[in-house]
Coordinates of C-alpha atoms and ligand atoms in Angstrom, one line a residue:
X1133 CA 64.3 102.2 123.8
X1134 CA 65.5 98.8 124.9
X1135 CA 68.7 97.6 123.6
X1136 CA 68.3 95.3 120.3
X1137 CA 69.2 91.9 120.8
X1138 CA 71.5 90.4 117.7
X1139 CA 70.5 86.8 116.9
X1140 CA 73.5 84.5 116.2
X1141 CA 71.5 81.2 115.2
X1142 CA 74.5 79.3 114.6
X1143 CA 77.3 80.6 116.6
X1144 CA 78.9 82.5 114.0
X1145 CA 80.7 84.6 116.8
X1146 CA 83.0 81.6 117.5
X1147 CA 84.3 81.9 114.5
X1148 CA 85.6 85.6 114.6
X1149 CA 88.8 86.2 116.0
X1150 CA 89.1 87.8 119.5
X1151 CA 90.3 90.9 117.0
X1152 CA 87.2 90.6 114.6
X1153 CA 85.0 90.3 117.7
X1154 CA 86.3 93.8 119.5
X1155 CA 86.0 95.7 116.5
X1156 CA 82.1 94.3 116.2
X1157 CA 81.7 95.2 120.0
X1158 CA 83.2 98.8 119.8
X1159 CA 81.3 99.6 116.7
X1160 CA 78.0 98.0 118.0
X1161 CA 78.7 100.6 121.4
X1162 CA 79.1 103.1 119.2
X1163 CA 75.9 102.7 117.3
X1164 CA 74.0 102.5 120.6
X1165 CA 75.4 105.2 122.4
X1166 CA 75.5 107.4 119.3
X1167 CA 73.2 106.6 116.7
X1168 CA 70.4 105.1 118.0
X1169 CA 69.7 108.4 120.2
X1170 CA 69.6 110.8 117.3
X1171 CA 68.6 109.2 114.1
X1172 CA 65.1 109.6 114.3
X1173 CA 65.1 113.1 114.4
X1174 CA 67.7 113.4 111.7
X1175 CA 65.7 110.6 109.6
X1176 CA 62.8 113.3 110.2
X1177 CA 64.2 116.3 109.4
X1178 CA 66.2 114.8 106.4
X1179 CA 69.4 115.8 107.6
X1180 CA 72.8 113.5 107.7
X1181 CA 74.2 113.9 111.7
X1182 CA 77.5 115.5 110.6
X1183 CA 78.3 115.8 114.5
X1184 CA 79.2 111.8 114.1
X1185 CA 81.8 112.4 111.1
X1186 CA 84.7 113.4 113.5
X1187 CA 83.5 110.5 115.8
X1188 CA 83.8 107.7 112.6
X1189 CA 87.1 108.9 111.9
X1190 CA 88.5 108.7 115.5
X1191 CA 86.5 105.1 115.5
X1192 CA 88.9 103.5 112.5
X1193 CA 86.2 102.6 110.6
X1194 CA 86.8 104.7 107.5
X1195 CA 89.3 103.2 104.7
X1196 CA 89.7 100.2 107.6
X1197 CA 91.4 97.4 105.5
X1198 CA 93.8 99.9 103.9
X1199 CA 97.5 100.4 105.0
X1200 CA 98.4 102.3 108.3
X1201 CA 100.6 103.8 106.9
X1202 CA 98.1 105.9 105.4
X1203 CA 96.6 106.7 109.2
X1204 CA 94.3 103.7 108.4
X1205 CA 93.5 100.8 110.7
X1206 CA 94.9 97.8 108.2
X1207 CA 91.8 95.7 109.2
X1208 CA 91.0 92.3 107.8
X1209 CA 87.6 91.8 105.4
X1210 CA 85.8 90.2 107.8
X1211 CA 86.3 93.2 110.5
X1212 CA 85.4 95.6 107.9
X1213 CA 82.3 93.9 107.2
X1214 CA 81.1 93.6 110.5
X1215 CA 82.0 97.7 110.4
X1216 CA 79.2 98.0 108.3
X1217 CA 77.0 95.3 109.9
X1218 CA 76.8 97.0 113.0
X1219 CA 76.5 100.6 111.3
X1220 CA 73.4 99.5 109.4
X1221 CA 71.8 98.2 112.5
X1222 CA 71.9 101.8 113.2
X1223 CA 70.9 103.0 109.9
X1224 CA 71.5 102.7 106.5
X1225 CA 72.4 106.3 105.6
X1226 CA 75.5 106.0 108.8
X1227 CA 76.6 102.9 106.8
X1228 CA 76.6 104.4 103.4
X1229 CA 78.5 107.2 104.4
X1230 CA 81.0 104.9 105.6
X1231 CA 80.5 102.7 102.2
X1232 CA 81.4 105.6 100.1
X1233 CA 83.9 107.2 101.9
X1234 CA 85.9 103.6 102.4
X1235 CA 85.0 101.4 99.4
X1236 CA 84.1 104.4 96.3
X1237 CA 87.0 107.6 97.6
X1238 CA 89.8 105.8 99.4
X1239 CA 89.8 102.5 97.8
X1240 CA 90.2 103.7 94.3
X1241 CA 92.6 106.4 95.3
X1242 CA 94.7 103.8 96.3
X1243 CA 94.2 101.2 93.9
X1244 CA 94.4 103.5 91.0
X1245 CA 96.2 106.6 92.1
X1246 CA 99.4 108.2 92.6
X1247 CA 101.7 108.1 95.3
X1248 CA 101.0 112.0 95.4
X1249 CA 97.0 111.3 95.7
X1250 CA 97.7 109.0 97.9
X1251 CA 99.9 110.7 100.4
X1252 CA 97.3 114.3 99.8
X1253 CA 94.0 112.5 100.0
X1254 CA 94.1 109.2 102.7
X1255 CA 95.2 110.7 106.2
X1256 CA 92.3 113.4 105.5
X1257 CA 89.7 111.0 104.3
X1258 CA 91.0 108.0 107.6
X1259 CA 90.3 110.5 109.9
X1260 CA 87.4 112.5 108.4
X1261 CA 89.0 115.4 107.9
X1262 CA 88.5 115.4 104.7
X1263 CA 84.7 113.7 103.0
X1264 CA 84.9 112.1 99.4
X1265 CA 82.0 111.2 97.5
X1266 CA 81.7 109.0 94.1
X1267 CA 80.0 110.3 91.0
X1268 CA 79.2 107.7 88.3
X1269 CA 75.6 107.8 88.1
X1270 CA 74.0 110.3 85.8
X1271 CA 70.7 111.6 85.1
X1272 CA 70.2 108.9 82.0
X1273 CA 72.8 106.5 83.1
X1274 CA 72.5 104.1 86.5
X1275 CA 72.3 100.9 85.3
X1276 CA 73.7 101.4 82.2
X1277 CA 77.1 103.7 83.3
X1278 CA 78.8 102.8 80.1
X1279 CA 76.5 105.2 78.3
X1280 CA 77.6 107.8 80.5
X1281 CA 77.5 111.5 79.0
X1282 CA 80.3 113.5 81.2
X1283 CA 83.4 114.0 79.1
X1284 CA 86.9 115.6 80.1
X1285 CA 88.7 116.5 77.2
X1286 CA 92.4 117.5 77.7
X1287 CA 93.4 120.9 77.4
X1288 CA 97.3 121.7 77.9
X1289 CA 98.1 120.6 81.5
X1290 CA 94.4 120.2 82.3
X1291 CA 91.1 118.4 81.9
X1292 CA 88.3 120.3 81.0
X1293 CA 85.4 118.3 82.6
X1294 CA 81.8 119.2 81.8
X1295 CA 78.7 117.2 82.4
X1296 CA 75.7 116.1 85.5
X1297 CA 76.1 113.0 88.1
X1298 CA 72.9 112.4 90.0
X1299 CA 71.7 110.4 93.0
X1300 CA 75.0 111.0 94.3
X1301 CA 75.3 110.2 98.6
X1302 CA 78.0 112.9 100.7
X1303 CA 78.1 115.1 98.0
X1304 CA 77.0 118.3 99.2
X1305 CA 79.5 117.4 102.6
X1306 CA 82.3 116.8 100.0
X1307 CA 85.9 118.1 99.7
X1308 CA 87.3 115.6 97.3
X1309 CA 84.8 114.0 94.4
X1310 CA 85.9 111.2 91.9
X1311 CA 84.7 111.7 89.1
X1312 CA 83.9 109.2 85.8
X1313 CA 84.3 111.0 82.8
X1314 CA 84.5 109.6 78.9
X1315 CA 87.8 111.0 77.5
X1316 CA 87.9 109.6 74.0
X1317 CA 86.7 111.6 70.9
X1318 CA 83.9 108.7 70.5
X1319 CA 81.2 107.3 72.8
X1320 CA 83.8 104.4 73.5
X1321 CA 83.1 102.9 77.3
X1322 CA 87.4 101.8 76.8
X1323 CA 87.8 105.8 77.6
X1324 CA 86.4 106.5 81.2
X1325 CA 88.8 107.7 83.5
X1326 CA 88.7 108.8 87.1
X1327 CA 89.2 112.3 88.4
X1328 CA 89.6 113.9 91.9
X1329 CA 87.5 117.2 91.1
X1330 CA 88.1 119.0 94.8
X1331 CA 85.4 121.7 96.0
X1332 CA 85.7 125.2 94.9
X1333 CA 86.8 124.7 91.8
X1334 CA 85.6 126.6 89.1
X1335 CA 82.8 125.5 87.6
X1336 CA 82.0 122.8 89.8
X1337 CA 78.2 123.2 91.6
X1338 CA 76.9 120.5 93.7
X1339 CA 72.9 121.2 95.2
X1340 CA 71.5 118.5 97.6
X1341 CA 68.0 116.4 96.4
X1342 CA 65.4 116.6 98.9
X1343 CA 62.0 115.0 99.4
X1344 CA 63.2 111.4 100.0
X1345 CA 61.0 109.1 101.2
X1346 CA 64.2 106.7 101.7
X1347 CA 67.9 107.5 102.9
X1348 CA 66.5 110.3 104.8
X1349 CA 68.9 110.7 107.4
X1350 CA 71.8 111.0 104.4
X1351 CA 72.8 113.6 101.6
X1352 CA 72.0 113.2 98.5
X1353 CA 73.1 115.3 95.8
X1354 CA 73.8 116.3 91.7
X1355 CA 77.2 117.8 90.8
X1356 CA 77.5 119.7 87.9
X1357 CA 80.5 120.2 86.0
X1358 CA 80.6 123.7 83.3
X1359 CA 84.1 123.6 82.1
X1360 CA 86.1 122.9 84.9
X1361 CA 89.6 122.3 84.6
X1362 CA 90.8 119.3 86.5
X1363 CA 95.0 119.4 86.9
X1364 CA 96.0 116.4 85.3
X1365 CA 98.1 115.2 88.6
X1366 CA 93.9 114.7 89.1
X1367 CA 93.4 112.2 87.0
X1368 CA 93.8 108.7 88.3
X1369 CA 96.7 106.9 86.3
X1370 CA 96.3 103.4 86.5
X1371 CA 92.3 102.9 86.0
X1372 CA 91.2 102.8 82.3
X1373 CA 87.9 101.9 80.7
X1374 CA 84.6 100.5 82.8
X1375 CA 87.0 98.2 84.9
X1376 CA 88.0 101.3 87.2
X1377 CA 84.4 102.1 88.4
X1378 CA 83.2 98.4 89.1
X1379 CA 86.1 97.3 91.0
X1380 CA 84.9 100.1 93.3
X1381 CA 81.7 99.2 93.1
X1382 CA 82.9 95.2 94.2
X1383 CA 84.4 96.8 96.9
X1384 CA 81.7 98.5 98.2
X1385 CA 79.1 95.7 97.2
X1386 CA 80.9 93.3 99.7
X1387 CA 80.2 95.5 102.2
X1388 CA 76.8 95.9 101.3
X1389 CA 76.1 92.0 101.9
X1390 CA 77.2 92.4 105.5
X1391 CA 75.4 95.9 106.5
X1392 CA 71.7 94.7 105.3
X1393 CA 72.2 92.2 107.7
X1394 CA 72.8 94.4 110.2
X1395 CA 69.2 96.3 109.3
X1396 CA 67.7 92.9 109.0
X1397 CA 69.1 92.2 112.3
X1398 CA 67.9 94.8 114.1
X1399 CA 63.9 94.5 112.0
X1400 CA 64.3 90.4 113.7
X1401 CA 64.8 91.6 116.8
X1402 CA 62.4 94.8 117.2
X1403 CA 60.0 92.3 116.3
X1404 CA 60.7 89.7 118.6
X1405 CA 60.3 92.2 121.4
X1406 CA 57.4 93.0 120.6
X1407 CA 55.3 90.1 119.6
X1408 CA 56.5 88.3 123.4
X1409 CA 55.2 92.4 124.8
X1410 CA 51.7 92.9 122.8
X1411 CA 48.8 91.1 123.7
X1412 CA 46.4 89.6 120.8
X1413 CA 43.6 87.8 121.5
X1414 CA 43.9 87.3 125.2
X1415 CA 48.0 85.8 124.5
X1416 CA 51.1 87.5 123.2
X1417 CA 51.4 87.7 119.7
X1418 CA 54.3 85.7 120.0
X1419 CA 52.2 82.8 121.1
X1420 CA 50.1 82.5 117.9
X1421 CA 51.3 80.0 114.9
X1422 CA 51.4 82.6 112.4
X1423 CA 53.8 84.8 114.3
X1424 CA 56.9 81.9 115.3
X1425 CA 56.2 80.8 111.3
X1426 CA 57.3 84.2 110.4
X1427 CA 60.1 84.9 112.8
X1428 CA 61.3 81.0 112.2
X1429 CA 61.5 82.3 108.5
X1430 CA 62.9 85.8 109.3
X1431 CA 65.9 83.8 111.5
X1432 CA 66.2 81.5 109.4
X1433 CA 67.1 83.9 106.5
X1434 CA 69.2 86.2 108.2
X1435 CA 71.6 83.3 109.7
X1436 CA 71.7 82.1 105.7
X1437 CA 72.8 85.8 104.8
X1438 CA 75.4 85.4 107.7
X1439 CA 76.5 82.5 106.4
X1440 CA 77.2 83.7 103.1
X1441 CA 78.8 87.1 104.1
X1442 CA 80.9 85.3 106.3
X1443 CA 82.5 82.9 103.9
X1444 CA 82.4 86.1 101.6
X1445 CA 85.1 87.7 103.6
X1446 CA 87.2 84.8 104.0
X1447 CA 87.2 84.6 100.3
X1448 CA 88.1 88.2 99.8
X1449 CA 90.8 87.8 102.5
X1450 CA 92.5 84.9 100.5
X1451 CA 91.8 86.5 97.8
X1452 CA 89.8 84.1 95.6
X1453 CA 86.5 86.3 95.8
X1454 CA 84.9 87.3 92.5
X1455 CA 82.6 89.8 91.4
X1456 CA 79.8 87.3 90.2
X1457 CA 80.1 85.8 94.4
X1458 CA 79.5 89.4 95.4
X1459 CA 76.8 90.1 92.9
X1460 CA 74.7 86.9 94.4
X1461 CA 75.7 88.5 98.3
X1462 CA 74.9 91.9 97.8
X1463 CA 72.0 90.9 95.9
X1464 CA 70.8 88.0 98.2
X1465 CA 71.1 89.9 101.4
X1466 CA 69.6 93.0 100.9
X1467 CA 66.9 91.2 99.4
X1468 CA 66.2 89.3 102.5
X1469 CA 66.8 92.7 104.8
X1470 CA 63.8 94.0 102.6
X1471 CA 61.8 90.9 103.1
X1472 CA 62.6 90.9 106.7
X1473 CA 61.9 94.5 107.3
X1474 CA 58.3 94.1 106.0
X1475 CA 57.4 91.4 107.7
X1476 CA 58.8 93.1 110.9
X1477 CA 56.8 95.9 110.2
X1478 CA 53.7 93.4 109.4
X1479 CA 54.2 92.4 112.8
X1480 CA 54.6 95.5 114.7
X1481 CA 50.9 96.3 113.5
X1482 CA 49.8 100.2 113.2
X1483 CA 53.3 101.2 115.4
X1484 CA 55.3 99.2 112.7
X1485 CA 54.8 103.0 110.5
X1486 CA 56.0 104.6 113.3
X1487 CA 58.9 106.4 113.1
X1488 CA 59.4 105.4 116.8
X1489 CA 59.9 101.7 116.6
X1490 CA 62.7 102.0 113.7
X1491 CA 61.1 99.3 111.6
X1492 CA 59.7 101.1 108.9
X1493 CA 63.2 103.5 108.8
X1494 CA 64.7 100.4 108.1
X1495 CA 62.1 99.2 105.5
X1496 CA 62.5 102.5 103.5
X1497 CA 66.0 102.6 103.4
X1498 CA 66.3 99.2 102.1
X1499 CA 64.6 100.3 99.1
X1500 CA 67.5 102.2 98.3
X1501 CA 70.3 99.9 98.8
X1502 CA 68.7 97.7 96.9
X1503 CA 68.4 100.1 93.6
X1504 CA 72.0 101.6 94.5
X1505 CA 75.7 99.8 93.5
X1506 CA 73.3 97.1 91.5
X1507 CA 69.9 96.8 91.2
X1508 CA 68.8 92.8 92.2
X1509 CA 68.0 93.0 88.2
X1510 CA 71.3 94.1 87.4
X1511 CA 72.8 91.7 89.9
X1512 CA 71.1 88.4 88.4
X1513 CA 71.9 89.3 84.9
X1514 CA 75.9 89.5 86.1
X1515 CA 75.3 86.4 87.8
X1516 CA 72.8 84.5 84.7
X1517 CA 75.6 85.4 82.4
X1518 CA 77.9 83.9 84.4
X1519 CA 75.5 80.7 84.4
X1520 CA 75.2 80.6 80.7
X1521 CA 78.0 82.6 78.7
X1522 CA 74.8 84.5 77.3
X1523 CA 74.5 88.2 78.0
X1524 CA 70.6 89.4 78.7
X1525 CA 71.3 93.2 79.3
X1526 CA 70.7 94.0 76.2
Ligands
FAD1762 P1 67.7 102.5 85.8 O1 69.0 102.1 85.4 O2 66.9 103.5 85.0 O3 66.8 101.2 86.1 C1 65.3 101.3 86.2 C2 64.8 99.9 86.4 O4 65.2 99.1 85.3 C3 65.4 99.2 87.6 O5 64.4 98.4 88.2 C4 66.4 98.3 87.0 O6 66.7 97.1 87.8 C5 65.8 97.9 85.7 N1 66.8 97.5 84.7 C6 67.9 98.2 84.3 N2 68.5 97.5 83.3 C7 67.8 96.4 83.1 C8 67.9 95.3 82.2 N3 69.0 95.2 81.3 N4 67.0 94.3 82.2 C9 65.9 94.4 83.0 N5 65.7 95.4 83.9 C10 66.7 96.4 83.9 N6 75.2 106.6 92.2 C11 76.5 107.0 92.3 O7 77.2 107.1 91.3 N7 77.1 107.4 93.5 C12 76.4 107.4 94.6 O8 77.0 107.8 95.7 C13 75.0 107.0 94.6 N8 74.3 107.0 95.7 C14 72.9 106.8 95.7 C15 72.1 107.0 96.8 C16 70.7 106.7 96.7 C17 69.9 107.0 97.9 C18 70.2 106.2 95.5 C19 68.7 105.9 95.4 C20 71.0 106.0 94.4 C21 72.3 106.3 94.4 N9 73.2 106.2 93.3 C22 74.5 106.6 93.4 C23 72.6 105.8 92.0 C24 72.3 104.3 91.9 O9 73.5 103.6 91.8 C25 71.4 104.1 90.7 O10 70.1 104.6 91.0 C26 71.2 102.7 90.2 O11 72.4 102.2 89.6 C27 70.1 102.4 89.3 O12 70.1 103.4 88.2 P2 68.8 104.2 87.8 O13 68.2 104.8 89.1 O14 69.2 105.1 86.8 O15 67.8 103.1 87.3

């Protein structure tokens, strides 16, 4: 397969640093030498390629911004989202991995955990010794997690947790779950607290979800808690009420904006290649108005989406980002990804539903990062309420 091309319409690249621009190039080697070769069969199959996990922790990429003194690399935002750019131009399911692990397990173990969960849990999940996955989602509960059912009652020197989480990614690989659980007497949101429920314990089942037609090439899974008793040096100490779960979730939302770029990047250029190759009507495709109308629009919104991620990260890095700005980023660009994927796919003709030419891979995973961390529904009612002072959720 030739090599994919990755447009930068506005020179972008000159404004990384020669730091930002090594960790892009090492990470965009690594997809090609290592993703790109085996993710259609795994994508197939349905399986997650576990052989890369002790590859992604050698790379850095895992918990990147976090302190090295936790065996991570201490990265800057814009580095880490270029992490997940160039891992979604592999695949989405690579990049969500990464997501969860980084942004939903390390990040709020060390935002909201003790020096003891700290020192036990980051080393393991930097180098992928360890895998952590992040259970908020529930069988009646996605978009609505304040609802949530799970509840952890405390019991002596424990938490008894029981309850369901659904639609949850790594968690049949994990060794380390957090966990949202209600914990007041009432159906009070103010309750939810975090857990770190570790595999094996009692009571604790996890069983993968199959027949995907999106995310194939990742694991998907429900964990069930019956009455498992969660030590309470588990429980996170310093993250209280709904607050706890979404500033994960802003975490991982940022890097979101930047890795549907990097699927949208590679759906541009797999179409370029090919309308300038494939002959229509005696010229190549890419001759015919219709064609440069729609990859003019397709450039045109991915260099937008770059322009937004971009500033994005220098935001977060001075820290004046807020969640509404990564609402309308996460939002925005994986919307465009979607819209770029189909018309690549459009373009591509009968081989744009072949598994062979990546496109559609790409369309059909995009369908889940747009439902997951924030539907676009969810999204624009964050950011309409924000426009008005009026809440429309409800
Ligand atoms: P619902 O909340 O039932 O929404 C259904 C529809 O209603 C959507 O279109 C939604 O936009 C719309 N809607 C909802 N509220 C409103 C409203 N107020 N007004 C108008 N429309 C509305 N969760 C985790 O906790 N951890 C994970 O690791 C994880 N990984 C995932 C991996 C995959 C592949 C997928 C598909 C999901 C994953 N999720 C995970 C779950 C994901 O976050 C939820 O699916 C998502 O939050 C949406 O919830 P839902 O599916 O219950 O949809």
């Amino acid at each position: 397969m030739a090599k994919f091309e990755s447009p930068d319409f506005y020179n972008l690249d000159e404004m990384l640093s020669e730091d930002e621009r090594n960790v892009r190039d090492t990470v965009r080697d690594f997809t090609d030498s290592n993703v790109l070769p085996v993710i259609e069969e795994h994508y197939e199959k349905g399986t997650f390629p576990t052989e890369l996990i002790p590859k992604l922790g050698e790379l850095g990429v895992l918990g990147a911004t976090l302190p090295e003194e936790y065996g991570c690399a201490g990265m800057n935002n814009i580095a880490y989202g270029l992490i997940n750019q160039e891992l979604e131009r592999g695949d989405s399911g690579i990049r969500s991995f990464a997501s969860v692990q980084s942004a939903l397990v390390m990040y709020p173990i060390y935002a909201y955990g003790s020096d003891e969960q700290k020192k036990k849990w980051l080393p393991e999940l930097a180098s992928a010794r360890a895998i952590g996955c992040f259970g908020l989602t529930e069988p009646d509960f996605g978009s609505n997690p304040a609802g949530m059912i799970t509840r952890a009652v405390k019991d002596g020197k424990e938490w008894v947790l029981n309850g369901a989480k659904m639609w949850i990614t790594n968690g049949n690989m994990s060794d380390v779950a957090v966990v949202w659980a209600k914990t007041g007497k009432g159906d009070d949101p103010k309750s939810i607290r975090g857990f770190l429920v570790e595999k094996g314990m009692p009571g604790y089942d996890v069983r993968e979800q199959h027949h995907k037609g999106s995310l194939r090439a990742s694991n998907t899974s429900e964990l069930f808690f019956t009455d498992v008793r969660v030590p309470e040096e588990n429980m996170f100490p310093k993250a209280e009420g709904l607050k706890g779960p979404l500033g994960c979730l802003t975490q991982a939302r940022y890097g979101i904006a930047w890795g549907a770029l990097g699927a949208a990047m590679a759906c541009f250029d797999l179409a370029r290649q090919y309308a300038a190759e494939r002959i229509v009507f005696g010229k190549p495709l890419a001759a015919h108005q219709t064609t440069q109308h729609k990859l003019a629009k397709m450039l045109t919104e991915i260099t937008k989406g770059q322009l937004m991620a971009w500033h994005l990260g220098k935001l977060k890095d001075a820290g004046k980002m807020n969640h509404f700005q990564v609402s309308m980023a996460k939002m925005n660009n994986v919307g465009i990804a979607l819209d770029v994927a189909r018309v690549a796919r459009e373009i591509l003709g009968a081989n744009g539903i072949s598994l062979e030419y990546h496109v559609i891979r790409h369309m059909c995973n995009l369908e889940s990062v747009k439902t997951y961390e924030g539907t676009n529904d969810v999204h624009s009612l964050a950011i309409g309420q924000h426009i008005t002072g009026i809440s429309a959720f409800a």
